[in-house]
Amino acid sequence: MDFYTEKSSHTLAEYDVEFFKMESDTVRILTSAHIHSALEILYFTEGEFKVDVGGTQSFVRPGDMVLISSNTVHSVYHLEDSHGGYYVLKLSTEFLRQALKGGDGARCMIPFLRSKKEDKCIFKANELSGDISLTLR
């Protein structure tokens, strides 16, 4: 599989955290296959998408969340000719190390930082507790 190493207009070392929304109104590749050192969380709010994480493809809809471990090849495809969007949260590994140093949070996050291809990374809306979509709109 071909992929590129994602370059940011600013480095994660400067900001440690990135948060933004990706949107599309047509069927297209939103992000080509790429890799980066940050832990990435995608939360889908509108439309239907296909995500490829580490060579495993899944279909996601509003309310679904995708957790992408650092250095895992991934891509996102919008499947509709109508509006679709999702939020992206990227956390640098250094930020996570510092933020979680020695606390209970470290025990929760370490499995995601060291996850293997076979580990679960797609979480369907009905598996998530609460409705975080209300706070993101």
Short mmCIF file of N, CA, C and O in Angstrom, two decimals:
data_model
loop_
_atom_site.label_atom_id
_atom_site.label_comp_id
_atom_site.label_asym_id
_atom_site.label_seq_id
_atom_site.Cartn_x
_atom_site.Cartn_y
_atom_site.Cartn_z
N MET A 1 0.84 -1.17 0.00
CA MET A 1 0.00 0.00 0.00
C MET A 1 0.89 1.24 0.00
O MET A 1 1.80 1.36 0.81
N ASP A 2 0.63 2.15 -0.91
CA ASP A 2 1.36 3.42 -0.94
C ASP A 2 0.76 4.38 0.07
O ASP A 2 -0.45 4.41 0.26
N PHE A 3 1.60 5.15 0.74
CA PHE A 3 1.13 6.18 1.66
C PHE A 3 2.18 7.27 1.77
O PHE A 3 3.30 7.11 1.32
N TYR A 4 1.78 8.38 2.32
CA TYR A 4 2.72 9.48 2.53
C TYR A 4 2.78 9.82 4.01
O TYR A 4 1.89 9.49 4.77
N THR A 5 3.85 10.46 4.42
CA THR A 5 3.96 10.94 5.79
C THR A 5 3.37 12.33 5.84
O THR A 5 3.80 13.22 5.11
N GLU A 6 2.34 12.50 6.65
CA GLU A 6 1.62 13.77 6.70
C GLU A 6 2.51 14.86 7.29
O GLU A 6 3.14 14.67 8.32
N LYS A 7 2.54 15.98 6.62
CA LYS A 7 3.25 17.17 7.10
C LYS A 7 2.21 18.21 7.46
O LYS A 7 1.27 18.45 6.72
N SER A 8 2.40 18.86 8.58
CA SER A 8 1.47 19.89 9.02
C SER A 8 2.07 21.26 8.73
O SER A 8 3.28 21.41 8.63
N SER A 9 1.21 22.27 8.59
CA SER A 9 1.70 23.62 8.40
C SER A 9 2.41 24.12 9.66
O SER A 9 3.16 25.07 9.64
N HIS A 10 2.14 23.47 10.77
CA HIS A 10 2.86 23.72 12.01
C HIS A 10 3.14 22.36 12.62
O HIS A 10 2.50 21.38 12.28
N THR A 11 4.11 22.28 13.47
CA THR A 11 4.48 20.98 14.03
C THR A 11 3.66 20.68 15.27
O THR A 11 3.25 21.58 16.01
N LEU A 12 3.43 19.41 15.50
CA LEU A 12 2.74 19.01 16.73
C LEU A 12 3.60 19.34 17.95
O LEU A 12 3.07 19.54 19.04
N ALA A 13 4.91 19.40 17.77
CA ALA A 13 5.77 19.76 18.89
C ALA A 13 5.46 21.18 19.38
O ALA A 13 5.59 21.48 20.56
N GLU A 14 5.02 22.06 18.46
CA GLU A 14 4.68 23.43 18.84
C GLU A 14 3.34 23.50 19.57
O GLU A 14 3.18 24.24 20.52
N TYR A 15 2.38 22.72 19.09
CA TYR A 15 1.02 22.82 19.62
C TYR A 15 0.59 21.62 20.45
O TYR A 15 -0.33 21.72 21.24
N ASP A 16 1.18 20.46 20.25
CA ASP A 16 0.85 19.22 20.95
C ASP A 16 -0.53 18.67 20.61
O ASP A 16 -0.73 17.48 20.61
N VAL A 17 -1.50 19.54 20.32
CA VAL A 17 -2.87 19.11 20.05
C VAL A 17 -3.40 19.88 18.84
O VAL A 17 -3.17 21.08 18.70
N GLU A 18 -4.09 19.17 17.96
CA GLU A 18 -4.77 19.81 16.83
C GLU A 18 -6.23 19.39 16.87
O GLU A 18 -6.55 18.24 17.15
N PHE A 19 -7.13 20.32 16.57
CA PHE A 19 -8.56 20.02 16.50
C PHE A 19 -9.14 20.80 15.33
O PHE A 19 -8.95 22.01 15.22
N PHE A 20 -9.82 20.08 14.42
CA PHE A 20 -10.40 20.73 13.25
C PHE A 20 -11.51 19.85 12.68
O PHE A 20 -11.68 18.71 13.10
N LYS A 21 -12.26 20.42 11.75
CA LYS A 21 -13.35 19.68 11.10
C LYS A 21 -13.03 19.48 9.63
O LYS A 21 -12.56 20.40 8.96
N MET A 22 -13.26 18.28 9.15
CA MET A 22 -13.14 17.95 7.73
C MET A 22 -14.55 17.86 7.17
O MET A 22 -15.43 17.28 7.80
N GLU A 23 -14.76 18.44 5.95
CA GLU A 23 -16.08 18.44 5.35
C GLU A 23 -15.97 18.19 3.84
O GLU A 23 -14.96 18.52 3.24
N SER A 24 -17.05 17.64 3.27
CA SER A 24 -17.11 17.42 1.84
C SER A 24 -18.57 17.42 1.39
O SER A 24 -19.45 17.04 2.14
N ASP A 25 -18.79 17.86 0.14
CA ASP A 25 -20.12 17.83 -0.45
C ASP A 25 -20.19 16.90 -1.65
O ASP A 25 -21.20 16.85 -2.35
N THR A 26 -19.11 16.17 -1.92
CA THR A 26 -19.08 15.25 -3.06
C THR A 26 -18.41 13.94 -2.65
O THR A 26 -17.71 13.86 -1.64
N VAL A 27 -18.63 12.91 -3.48
CA VAL A 27 -17.95 11.63 -3.28
C VAL A 27 -16.48 11.86 -3.61
O VAL A 27 -16.14 12.32 -4.69
N ARG A 28 -15.60 11.61 -2.66
CA ARG A 28 -14.17 11.79 -2.92
C ARG A 28 -13.33 11.27 -1.76
O ARG A 28 -13.84 11.03 -0.67
N ILE A 29 -12.04 11.15 -2.03
CA ILE A 29 -11.08 10.84 -0.98
C ILE A 29 -10.85 12.13 -0.20
O ILE A 29 -10.45 13.13 -0.77
N LEU A 30 -11.14 12.10 1.09
CA LEU A 30 -10.88 13.29 1.91
C LEU A 30 -9.43 13.32 2.38
O LEU A 30 -8.80 14.36 2.42
N THR A 31 -8.93 12.18 2.78
CA THR A 31 -7.52 12.09 3.12
C THR A 31 -6.96 10.81 2.50
O THR A 31 -7.46 9.72 2.75
N SER A 32 -5.94 10.97 1.67
CA SER A 32 -5.26 9.82 1.09
C SER A 32 -4.53 9.06 2.19
O SER A 32 -4.30 9.59 3.27
N ALA A 33 -4.13 7.84 1.88
CA ALA A 33 -3.40 7.03 2.85
C ALA A 33 -2.17 7.77 3.33
O ALA A 33 -1.36 8.23 2.53
N HIS A 34 -2.07 7.93 4.65
CA HIS A 34 -0.94 8.65 5.24
C HIS A 34 -0.67 8.13 6.65
O HIS A 34 -1.42 7.32 7.18
N ILE A 35 0.42 8.61 7.21
CA ILE A 35 0.86 8.16 8.52
C ILE A 35 1.45 9.37 9.27
O ILE A 35 1.97 10.29 8.64
N HIS A 36 1.32 9.39 10.58
CA HIS A 36 1.95 10.41 11.41
C HIS A 36 2.10 9.86 12.82
O HIS A 36 1.52 8.83 13.15
N SER A 37 2.86 10.55 13.63
CA SER A 37 3.14 10.04 14.97
C SER A 37 2.05 10.33 15.99
O SER A 37 2.06 9.76 17.08
N ALA A 38 1.10 11.19 15.66
CA ALA A 38 0.05 11.55 16.62
C ALA A 38 -1.00 10.45 16.75
O ALA A 38 -1.27 9.71 15.80
N LEU A 39 -1.60 10.37 17.92
CA LEU A 39 -2.80 9.58 18.13
C LEU A 39 -3.94 10.41 17.55
O LEU A 39 -4.00 11.62 17.80
N GLU A 40 -4.82 9.82 16.77
CA GLU A 40 -5.88 10.59 16.11
C GLU A 40 -7.25 9.99 16.42
O GLU A 40 -7.43 8.78 16.37
N ILE A 41 -8.19 10.88 16.74
CA ILE A 41 -9.57 10.47 16.99
C ILE A 41 -10.45 11.18 15.98
O ILE A 41 -10.37 12.40 15.83
N LEU A 42 -11.28 10.42 15.28
CA LEU A 42 -12.24 10.98 14.32
C LEU A 42 -13.63 10.76 14.88
O LEU A 42 -13.96 9.64 15.29
N TYR A 43 -14.45 11.81 14.88
CA TYR A 43 -15.84 11.69 15.32
C TYR A 43 -16.73 12.18 14.19
O TYR A 43 -16.67 13.34 13.79
N PHE A 44 -17.55 11.27 13.64
CA PHE A 44 -18.35 11.56 12.46
C PHE A 44 -19.69 12.16 12.84
O PHE A 44 -20.40 11.64 13.69
N THR A 45 -20.03 13.30 12.18
CA THR A 45 -21.25 14.04 12.53
C THR A 45 -22.29 14.05 11.41
O THR A 45 -23.47 14.20 11.68
N GLU A 46 -21.84 13.94 10.16
CA GLU A 46 -22.77 14.00 9.02
C GLU A 46 -22.26 13.10 7.90
O GLU A 46 -21.06 13.03 7.65
N GLY A 47 -23.18 12.42 7.20
CA GLY A 47 -22.82 11.65 6.01
C GLY A 47 -22.30 10.26 6.31
O GLY A 47 -22.22 9.83 7.45
N GLU A 48 -21.97 9.56 5.21
CA GLU A 48 -21.44 8.21 5.31
C GLU A 48 -20.05 8.18 4.71
O GLU A 48 -19.79 8.77 3.66
N PHE A 49 -19.15 7.47 5.38
CA PHE A 49 -17.75 7.42 5.01
C PHE A 49 -17.24 5.99 5.05
O PHE A 49 -17.80 5.14 5.74
N LYS A 50 -16.15 5.78 4.34
CA LYS A 50 -15.40 4.53 4.47
C LYS A 50 -14.02 4.93 4.98
O LYS A 50 -13.38 5.83 4.45
N VAL A 51 -13.58 4.27 6.04
CA VAL A 51 -12.25 4.53 6.58
C VAL A 51 -11.40 3.27 6.42
O VAL A 51 -11.91 2.16 6.49
N ASP A 52 -10.16 3.48 6.17
CA ASP A 52 -9.19 2.39 6.10
C ASP A 52 -8.15 2.67 7.18
O ASP A 52 -7.47 3.69 7.13
N VAL A 53 -8.07 1.79 8.14
CA VAL A 53 -7.11 1.94 9.23
C VAL A 53 -6.25 0.68 9.27
O VAL A 53 -6.75 -0.41 9.52
N GLY A 54 -4.99 0.85 8.93
CA GLY A 54 -4.07 -0.28 8.95
C GLY A 54 -4.45 -1.39 7.99
O GLY A 54 -4.18 -2.56 8.25
N GLY A 55 -5.11 -1.04 6.88
CA GLY A 55 -5.51 -2.03 5.89
C GLY A 55 -6.88 -2.64 6.11
O GLY A 55 -7.35 -3.44 5.29
N THR A 56 -7.55 -2.28 7.19
CA THR A 56 -8.91 -2.77 7.47
C THR A 56 -9.90 -1.67 7.14
O THR A 56 -9.81 -0.57 7.69
N GLN A 57 -10.85 -1.96 6.24
CA GLN A 57 -11.84 -0.97 5.84
C GLN A 57 -13.13 -1.15 6.62
O GLN A 57 -13.57 -2.28 6.87
N SER A 58 -13.73 -0.02 7.01
CA SER A 58 -15.00 -0.02 7.74
C SER A 58 -15.85 1.14 7.24
O SER A 58 -15.32 2.17 6.81
N PHE A 59 -17.15 0.98 7.33
CA PHE A 59 -18.09 2.04 6.98
C PHE A 59 -18.55 2.70 8.27
O PHE A 59 -18.87 2.03 9.24
N VAL A 60 -18.55 4.04 8.26
CA VAL A 60 -18.93 4.78 9.46
C VAL A 60 -20.00 5.81 9.12
O VAL A 60 -20.10 6.26 7.98
N ARG A 61 -20.78 6.15 10.13
CA ARG A 61 -21.90 7.07 10.00
C ARG A 61 -21.87 8.06 11.16
O ARG A 61 -21.08 7.92 12.07
N PRO A 62 -22.79 9.03 11.16
CA PRO A 62 -22.84 9.98 12.26
C PRO A 62 -22.93 9.29 13.62
O PRO A 62 -23.68 8.32 13.79
N GLY A 63 -22.15 9.78 14.56
CA GLY A 63 -22.12 9.20 15.90
C GLY A 63 -21.02 8.17 16.10
O GLY A 63 -20.71 7.81 17.23
N ASP A 64 -20.42 7.69 15.01
CA ASP A 64 -19.34 6.72 15.11
C ASP A 64 -18.01 7.43 15.37
O ASP A 64 -17.83 8.59 14.99
N MET A 65 -17.10 6.72 16.01
CA MET A 65 -15.79 7.27 16.33
C MET A 65 -14.72 6.29 15.88
O MET A 65 -14.90 5.07 15.99
N VAL A 66 -13.61 6.83 15.39
CA VAL A 66 -12.48 6.01 14.97
C VAL A 66 -11.25 6.46 15.75
O VAL A 66 -10.95 7.65 15.81
N LEU A 67 -10.55 5.51 16.33
CA LEU A 67 -9.33 5.78 17.08
C LEU A 67 -8.16 5.22 16.27
O LEU A 67 -8.13 4.03 15.97
N ILE A 68 -7.23 6.09 15.90
CA ILE A 68 -6.11 5.68 15.05
C ILE A 68 -4.83 5.84 15.86
O ILE A 68 -4.46 6.94 16.26
N SER A 69 -4.17 4.73 16.10
CA SER A 69 -2.91 4.74 16.85
C SER A 69 -1.82 5.44 16.06
O SER A 69 -1.88 5.53 14.84
N SER A 70 -0.82 5.91 16.77
CA SER A 70 0.29 6.57 16.10
C SER A 70 0.97 5.61 15.13
O SER A 70 0.99 4.40 15.34
N ASN A 71 1.48 6.17 14.04
CA ASN A 71 2.21 5.44 13.02
C ASN A 71 1.39 4.32 12.38
O ASN A 71 1.93 3.28 12.01
N THR A 72 0.09 4.54 12.23
CA THR A 72 -0.80 3.61 11.54
C THR A 72 -1.29 4.25 10.25
O THR A 72 -1.84 5.35 10.28
N VAL A 73 -1.10 3.57 9.13
CA VAL A 73 -1.55 4.10 7.84
C VAL A 73 -3.08 4.15 7.85
O VAL A 73 -3.74 3.19 8.24
N HIS A 74 -3.64 5.30 7.41
CA HIS A 74 -5.10 5.45 7.39
C HIS A 74 -5.53 6.43 6.31
O HIS A 74 -4.75 7.25 5.85
N SER A 75 -6.80 6.29 5.90
CA SER A 75 -7.40 7.18 4.90
C SER A 75 -8.90 7.25 5.13
O SER A 75 -9.48 6.39 5.81
N VAL A 76 -9.53 8.30 4.56
CA VAL A 76 -10.97 8.50 4.74
C VAL A 76 -11.58 8.86 3.38
O VAL A 76 -11.08 9.73 2.68
N TYR A 77 -12.69 8.19 3.03
CA TYR A 77 -13.41 8.42 1.78
C TYR A 77 -14.84 8.84 2.09
O TYR A 77 -15.53 8.18 2.87
N HIS A 78 -15.31 9.93 1.49
CA HIS A 78 -16.71 10.35 1.63
C HIS A 78 -17.50 9.62 0.56
O HIS A 78 -17.13 9.63 -0.62
N LEU A 79 -18.62 8.98 0.91
CA LEU A 79 -19.34 8.09 0.00
C LEU A 79 -20.58 8.70 -0.63
O LEU A 79 -21.27 8.03 -1.38
N GLU A 80 -20.90 9.97 -0.36
CA GLU A 80 -22.15 10.55 -0.82
C GLU A 80 -21.93 11.86 -1.57
O GLU A 80 -20.91 12.52 -1.37
N ASP A 81 -22.93 12.24 -2.38
CA ASP A 81 -22.92 13.54 -3.06
C ASP A 81 -23.65 14.59 -2.23
O ASP A 81 -24.09 15.59 -2.76
N SER A 82 -23.80 14.34 -0.96
CA SER A 82 -24.41 15.31 -0.05
C SER A 82 -23.40 15.66 1.03
O SER A 82 -22.33 15.07 1.10
N HIS A 83 -23.74 16.62 1.87
CA HIS A 83 -22.78 17.11 2.86
C HIS A 83 -22.40 16.03 3.87
O HIS A 83 -23.25 15.30 4.36
N GLY A 84 -21.13 15.98 4.18
CA GLY A 84 -20.63 15.07 5.21
C GLY A 84 -19.50 15.73 5.96
O GLY A 84 -18.81 16.60 5.42
N GLY A 85 -19.32 15.34 7.20
CA GLY A 85 -18.24 15.93 7.97
C GLY A 85 -17.89 15.12 9.20
O GLY A 85 -18.67 14.29 9.67
N TYR A 86 -16.70 15.38 9.69
CA TYR A 86 -16.24 14.75 10.92
C TYR A 86 -15.18 15.64 11.58
O TYR A 86 -14.53 16.45 10.94
N TYR A 87 -15.08 15.49 12.89
CA TYR A 87 -14.09 16.23 13.65
C TYR A 87 -12.84 15.38 13.82
O TYR A 87 -12.91 14.16 13.93
N VAL A 88 -11.70 16.05 13.86
CA VAL A 88 -10.41 15.40 14.03
C VAL A 88 -9.73 15.97 15.26
O VAL A 88 -9.62 17.19 15.41
N LEU A 89 -9.30 15.09 16.14
CA LEU A 89 -8.50 15.48 17.29
C LEU A 89 -7.19 14.71 17.21
O LEU A 89 -7.20 13.48 17.19
N LYS A 90 -6.07 15.42 17.13
CA LYS A 90 -4.74 14.79 17.09
C LYS A 90 -4.00 15.16 18.36
O LYS A 90 -3.92 16.34 18.72
N LEU A 91 -3.47 14.15 19.01
CA LEU A 91 -2.70 14.34 20.23
C LEU A 91 -1.31 13.77 20.01
O LEU A 91 -1.16 12.58 19.71
N SER A 92 -0.29 14.61 20.15
CA SER A 92 1.07 14.12 19.95
C SER A 92 1.43 13.12 21.04
O SER A 92 0.93 13.19 22.17
N THR A 93 2.31 12.20 20.71
CA THR A 93 2.72 11.21 21.70
C THR A 93 3.43 11.89 22.87
O THR A 93 3.28 11.47 24.02
N GLU A 94 4.18 12.94 22.60
CA GLU A 94 4.86 13.67 23.69
C GLU A 94 3.83 14.33 24.61
O GLU A 94 3.96 14.31 25.83
N PHE A 95 2.79 14.93 24.02
CA PHE A 95 1.73 15.53 24.82
C PHE A 95 1.10 14.47 25.72
O PHE A 95 0.88 14.70 26.92
N LEU A 96 0.80 13.31 25.16
CA LEU A 96 0.18 12.24 25.94
C LEU A 96 1.11 11.76 27.05
O LEU A 96 0.66 11.54 28.18
N ARG A 97 2.38 11.60 26.74
CA ARG A 97 3.33 11.18 27.77
C ARG A 97 3.37 12.17 28.94
O ARG A 97 3.34 11.78 30.09
N GLN A 98 3.41 13.45 28.61
CA GLN A 98 3.49 14.47 29.65
C GLN A 98 2.17 14.60 30.41
O GLN A 98 2.16 14.70 31.63
N ALA A 99 1.06 14.61 29.69
CA ALA A 99 -0.25 14.81 30.31
C ALA A 99 -0.65 13.63 31.20
O ALA A 99 -1.35 13.81 32.19
N LEU A 100 -0.20 12.45 30.83
CA LEU A 100 -0.64 11.26 31.54
C LEU A 100 0.44 10.68 32.44
O LEU A 100 0.26 9.62 33.02
N LYS A 101 1.54 11.37 32.58
CA LYS A 101 2.68 10.87 33.34
C LYS A 101 2.27 10.47 34.75
O LYS A 101 1.80 11.29 35.53
N GLY A 102 2.39 9.18 35.02
CA GLY A 102 2.18 8.70 36.37
C GLY A 102 0.74 8.63 36.85
O GLY A 102 0.49 8.08 37.90
N GLY A 103 -0.22 9.16 36.11
CA GLY A 103 -1.60 9.16 36.59
C GLY A 103 -2.40 7.97 36.10
O GLY A 103 -1.92 7.13 35.34
N ASP A 104 -3.64 7.88 36.56
CA ASP A 104 -4.52 6.80 36.12
C ASP A 104 -4.77 6.86 34.63
O ASP A 104 -4.99 5.84 33.99
N GLY A 105 -4.76 8.08 34.06
CA GLY A 105 -5.00 8.22 32.63
C GLY A 105 -3.98 7.48 31.80
O GLY A 105 -4.29 6.99 30.71
N ALA A 106 -2.76 7.39 32.28
CA ALA A 106 -1.71 6.69 31.54
C ALA A 106 -2.08 5.23 31.32
O ALA A 106 -1.89 4.68 30.24
N ARG A 107 -2.63 4.60 32.33
CA ARG A 107 -3.02 3.19 32.20
C ARG A 107 -4.12 3.02 31.14
O ARG A 107 -4.21 1.99 30.50
N CYS A 108 -4.96 4.04 30.98
CA CYS A 108 -6.03 3.96 29.99
C CYS A 108 -5.52 4.19 28.58
O CYS A 108 -6.01 3.58 27.64
N MET A 109 -4.55 5.09 28.42
CA MET A 109 -4.08 5.47 27.08
C MET A 109 -2.97 4.59 26.54
O MET A 109 -2.83 4.45 25.33
N ILE A 110 -2.16 3.98 27.38
CA ILE A 110 -1.03 3.19 26.90
C ILE A 110 -1.46 2.12 25.90
O ILE A 110 -0.80 1.93 24.88
N PRO A 111 -2.57 1.41 26.11
CA PRO A 111 -2.95 0.41 25.11
C PRO A 111 -3.18 1.01 23.72
O PRO A 111 -2.88 0.37 22.71
N PHE A 112 -3.69 2.25 23.65
CA PHE A 112 -3.92 2.88 22.35
C PHE A 112 -2.62 3.30 21.69
O PHE A 112 -2.50 3.31 20.48
N LEU A 113 -1.65 3.68 22.50
CA LEU A 113 -0.36 4.08 21.95
C LEU A 113 0.44 2.89 21.45
O LEU A 113 1.27 3.01 20.57
N ARG A 114 0.18 1.73 22.01
CA ARG A 114 0.92 0.52 21.64
C ARG A 114 0.04 -0.50 20.92
O ARG A 114 0.42 -1.66 20.83
N SER A 115 -1.09 -0.08 20.41
CA SER A 115 -2.04 -1.05 19.85
C SER A 115 -1.48 -1.75 18.62
O SER A 115 -0.60 -1.25 17.94
N LYS A 116 -2.05 -2.90 18.36
CA LYS A 116 -1.68 -3.71 17.21
C LYS A 116 -2.80 -3.64 16.19
O LYS A 116 -3.90 -3.22 16.49
N LYS A 117 -2.51 -4.08 14.99
CA LYS A 117 -3.48 -4.02 13.90
C LYS A 117 -4.82 -4.66 14.28
O LYS A 117 -5.87 -4.17 13.92
N GLU A 118 -4.77 -5.75 15.03
CA GLU A 118 -6.01 -6.47 15.34
C GLU A 118 -6.82 -5.82 16.46
O GLU A 118 -7.94 -6.22 16.73
N ASP A 119 -6.28 -4.80 17.12
CA ASP A 119 -7.02 -4.11 18.18
C ASP A 119 -8.19 -3.32 17.60
O ASP A 119 -8.11 -2.80 16.50
N LYS A 120 -9.24 -3.19 18.38
CA LYS A 120 -10.43 -2.46 17.95
C LYS A 120 -10.13 -0.97 17.81
O LYS A 120 -9.51 -0.38 18.68
N CYS A 121 -10.57 -0.39 16.68
CA CYS A 121 -10.37 1.05 16.51
C CYS A 121 -11.64 1.75 16.04
O CYS A 121 -11.69 2.97 16.02
N ILE A 122 -12.68 1.01 15.65
CA ILE A 122 -13.94 1.60 15.21
C ILE A 122 -14.97 1.40 16.33
O ILE A 122 -15.18 0.28 16.78
N PHE A 123 -15.57 2.50 16.75
CA PHE A 123 -16.57 2.44 17.80
C PHE A 123 -17.87 3.01 17.24
O PHE A 123 -17.93 4.18 16.88
N LYS A 124 -18.89 2.18 17.14
CA LYS A 124 -20.18 2.59 16.59
C LYS A 124 -20.94 3.44 17.61
O LYS A 124 -20.73 3.32 18.82
N ALA A 125 -21.82 4.27 17.10
CA ALA A 125 -22.57 5.21 17.94
C ALA A 125 -23.23 4.52 19.12
O ALA A 125 -23.21 5.03 20.24
N ASN A 126 -23.80 3.34 18.90
CA ASN A 126 -24.52 2.66 19.98
C ASN A 126 -23.58 2.07 21.04
O ASN A 126 -24.02 1.66 22.09
N GLU A 127 -22.27 2.06 20.78
CA GLU A 127 -21.30 1.58 21.76
C GLU A 127 -20.78 2.71 22.65
O GLU A 127 -20.18 2.46 23.68
N LEU A 128 -20.97 3.93 22.21
CA LEU A 128 -20.47 5.08 22.96
C LEU A 128 -21.52 5.54 23.95
O LEU A 128 -22.70 5.63 23.61
N SER A 129 -21.11 5.87 25.16
CA SER A 129 -22.10 6.34 26.13
C SER A 129 -22.22 7.85 26.04
O SER A 129 -21.25 8.56 25.81
N GLY A 130 -23.44 8.35 26.19
CA GLY A 130 -23.69 9.78 26.11
C GLY A 130 -23.74 10.25 24.67
O GLY A 130 -23.45 9.51 23.75
N ASP A 131 -24.15 11.47 24.47
CA ASP A 131 -24.25 12.04 23.14
C ASP A 131 -23.31 13.23 23.04
O ASP A 131 -23.68 14.34 23.36
N ILE A 132 -22.07 12.97 22.60
CA ILE A 132 -21.11 14.06 22.49
C ILE A 132 -21.38 14.95 21.29
O ILE A 132 -20.87 16.04 21.20
N SER A 133 -22.23 14.50 20.36
CA SER A 133 -22.50 15.30 19.17
C SER A 133 -23.15 16.64 19.53
O SER A 133 -22.97 17.62 18.84
N LEU A 134 -23.86 16.69 20.63
CA LEU A 134 -24.51 17.93 21.03
C LEU A 134 -23.48 19.00 21.38
O LEU A 134 -23.71 20.19 21.16
N THR A 135 -22.34 18.59 21.91
CA THR A 135 -21.34 19.56 22.30
C THR A 135 -20.44 19.98 21.13
O THR A 135 -19.75 20.97 21.22
N LEU A 136 -20.47 19.23 20.03
CA LEU A 136 -19.60 19.53 18.89
C LEU A 136 -20.27 20.38 17.83
O LEU A 136 -19.62 20.85 16.93
N ARG A 137 -21.55 20.57 17.90
CA ARG A 137 -22.25 21.33 16.85
C ARG A 137 -22.24 22.79 17.12
O ARG A 137 -22.16 23.33 18.12
#
